[in-house]
Amino acid sequence: MPPEMRRAVEGWASNQDDKPSLSEALRRLVERGLMAARTDAQVELRASALKRALSSEPAKASTRAQPRRSAKNDKT
């Protein structure tokens, strides 16, 4: 492990209430990273599903695209 990474892990461990050993600190940090990756993957899956669902809906016509008729000009 590069010395700067070891210092970073040891610094993180020293800020924990229970002052874990280097191996315990590494285990916890790896666990956090894996949880974050899983959460990121779940968010990506949900976003992809939502994007697919939205793109498969028929486009709704905009009411603003149609010219407005005023009562003054309506002779029917």
mmCIF file of C-alpha atoms in Angstrom:
data_model
loop_
_atom_site.group_PDB
_atom_site.id
_atom_site.type_symbol
_atom_site.label_atom_id
_atom_site.label_comp_id
_atom_site.label_asym_id
_atom_site.label_seq_id
_atom_site.Cartn_x
_atom_site.Cartn_y
_atom_site.Cartn_z
ATOM 1 C CA MET A 1 0.000 0.000 0.000
ATOM 2 C CA PRO A 2 1.388 3.434 -0.863
ATOM 3 C CA PRO A 3 2.542 5.379 2.211
ATOM 4 C CA GLU A 4 0.132 8.263 1.559
ATOM 5 C CA MET A 5 -2.803 5.843 1.450
ATOM 6 C CA ARG A 6 -1.678 4.189 4.686
ATOM 7 C CA ARG A 7 -1.431 7.618 6.344
ATOM 8 C CA ALA A 8 -4.922 8.482 5.121
ATOM 9 C CA VAL A 9 -6.376 5.229 6.515
ATOM 10 C CA GLU A 10 -4.539 5.673 9.806
ATOM 11 C CA GLY A 11 -5.793 9.264 10.002
ATOM 12 C CA TRP A 12 -9.342 8.117 9.394
ATOM 13 C CA ALA A 13 -8.961 5.392 12.048
ATOM 14 C CA SER A 14 -7.604 7.855 14.609
ATOM 15 C CA ASN A 15 -10.772 9.949 14.191
ATOM 16 C CA GLN A 16 -13.030 6.995 15.012
ATOM 17 C CA ASP A 17 -14.342 6.653 18.579
ATOM 18 C CA ASP A 18 -12.992 3.115 19.032
ATOM 19 C CA LYS A 19 -9.621 3.717 17.289
ATOM 20 C CA PRO A 20 -9.663 0.591 15.088
ATOM 21 C CA SER A 21 -6.502 -1.199 14.035
ATOM 22 C CA LEU A 22 -5.202 -0.704 10.521
ATOM 23 C CA SER A 23 -6.744 -3.980 9.336
ATOM 24 C CA GLU A 24 -10.118 -3.150 10.923
ATOM 25 C CA ALA A 25 -10.033 0.354 9.462
ATOM 26 C CA LEU A 26 -9.322 -1.085 6.015
ATOM 27 C CA ARG A 27 -12.183 -3.566 6.392
ATOM 28 C CA ARG A 28 -14.612 -0.786 7.367
ATOM 29 C CA LEU A 29 -13.525 1.483 4.558
ATOM 30 C CA VAL A 30 -13.800 -1.297 1.998
ATOM 31 C CA GLU A 31 -17.261 -2.123 3.341
ATOM 32 C CA ARG A 32 -18.293 1.526 3.018
ATOM 33 C CA GLY A 33 -16.968 1.658 -0.518
ATOM 34 C CA LEU A 34 -18.866 -1.474 -1.480
ATOM 35 C CA MET A 35 -22.075 -0.159 0.053
ATOM 36 C CA ALA A 36 -21.669 3.138 -1.796
ATOM 37 C CA ALA A 37 -21.017 1.316 -5.071
ATOM 38 C CA ARG A 38 -24.107 -0.825 -4.575
ATOM 39 C CA THR A 39 -26.204 2.252 -3.779
ATOM 40 C CA ASP A 40 -24.824 4.052 -6.842
ATOM 41 C CA ALA A 41 -25.654 1.039 -9.011
ATOM 42 C CA GLN A 42 -29.206 0.930 -7.632
ATOM 43 C CA VAL A 43 -29.669 4.631 -8.337
ATOM 44 C CA GLU A 44 -28.370 4.145 -11.883
ATOM 45 C CA LEU A 45 -30.754 1.233 -12.455
ATOM 46 C CA ARG A 46 -33.715 3.257 -11.236
ATOM 47 C CA ALA A 47 -32.710 6.239 -13.349
ATOM 48 C CA SER A 48 -32.346 4.039 -16.434
ATOM 49 C CA ALA A 49 -35.733 2.457 -15.848
ATOM 50 C CA LEU A 50 -37.351 5.857 -15.403
ATOM 51 C CA LYS A 51 -35.658 7.188 -18.539
ATOM 52 C CA ARG A 52 -36.890 4.170 -20.555
ATOM 53 C CA ALA A 53 -40.409 4.581 -19.177
ATOM 54 C CA LEU A 54 -40.488 8.273 -20.015
ATOM 55 C CA SER A 55 -39.094 7.806 -23.517
ATOM 56 C CA SER A 56 -41.683 5.127 -24.336
ATOM 57 C CA GLU A 57 -44.645 7.380 -23.440
ATOM 58 C CA PRO A 58 -46.316 9.015 -26.411
ATOM 59 C CA ALA A 59 -45.450 12.681 -26.682
ATOM 60 C CA LYS A 60 -48.257 14.908 -25.442
ATOM 61 C CA ALA A 61 -49.244 17.787 -27.664
ATOM 62 C CA SER A 62 -48.553 21.133 -26.119
ATOM 63 C CA THR A 63 -51.556 23.394 -25.760
ATOM 64 C CA ARG A 64 -49.311 26.414 -26.324
ATOM 65 C CA ALA A 65 -48.372 25.151 -29.773
ATOM 66 C CA GLN A 66 -51.927 25.740 -30.950
ATOM 67 C CA PRO A 67 -52.888 29.304 -31.835
ATOM 68 C CA ARG A 68 -55.106 31.011 -29.314
ATOM 69 C CA ARG A 69 -58.443 32.325 -30.391
ATOM 70 C CA SER A 70 -59.894 35.257 -28.589
ATOM 71 C CA ALA A 71 -63.599 35.643 -27.990
ATOM 72 C CA LYS A 72 -63.467 38.891 -29.946
ATOM 73 C CA ASN A 73 -62.292 37.093 -33.108
ATOM 74 C CA ASP A 74 -64.592 34.089 -32.681
ATOM 75 C CA LYS A 75 -67.607 34.609 -34.949
ATOM 76 C CA THR A 76 -69.195 31.186 -34.494
#
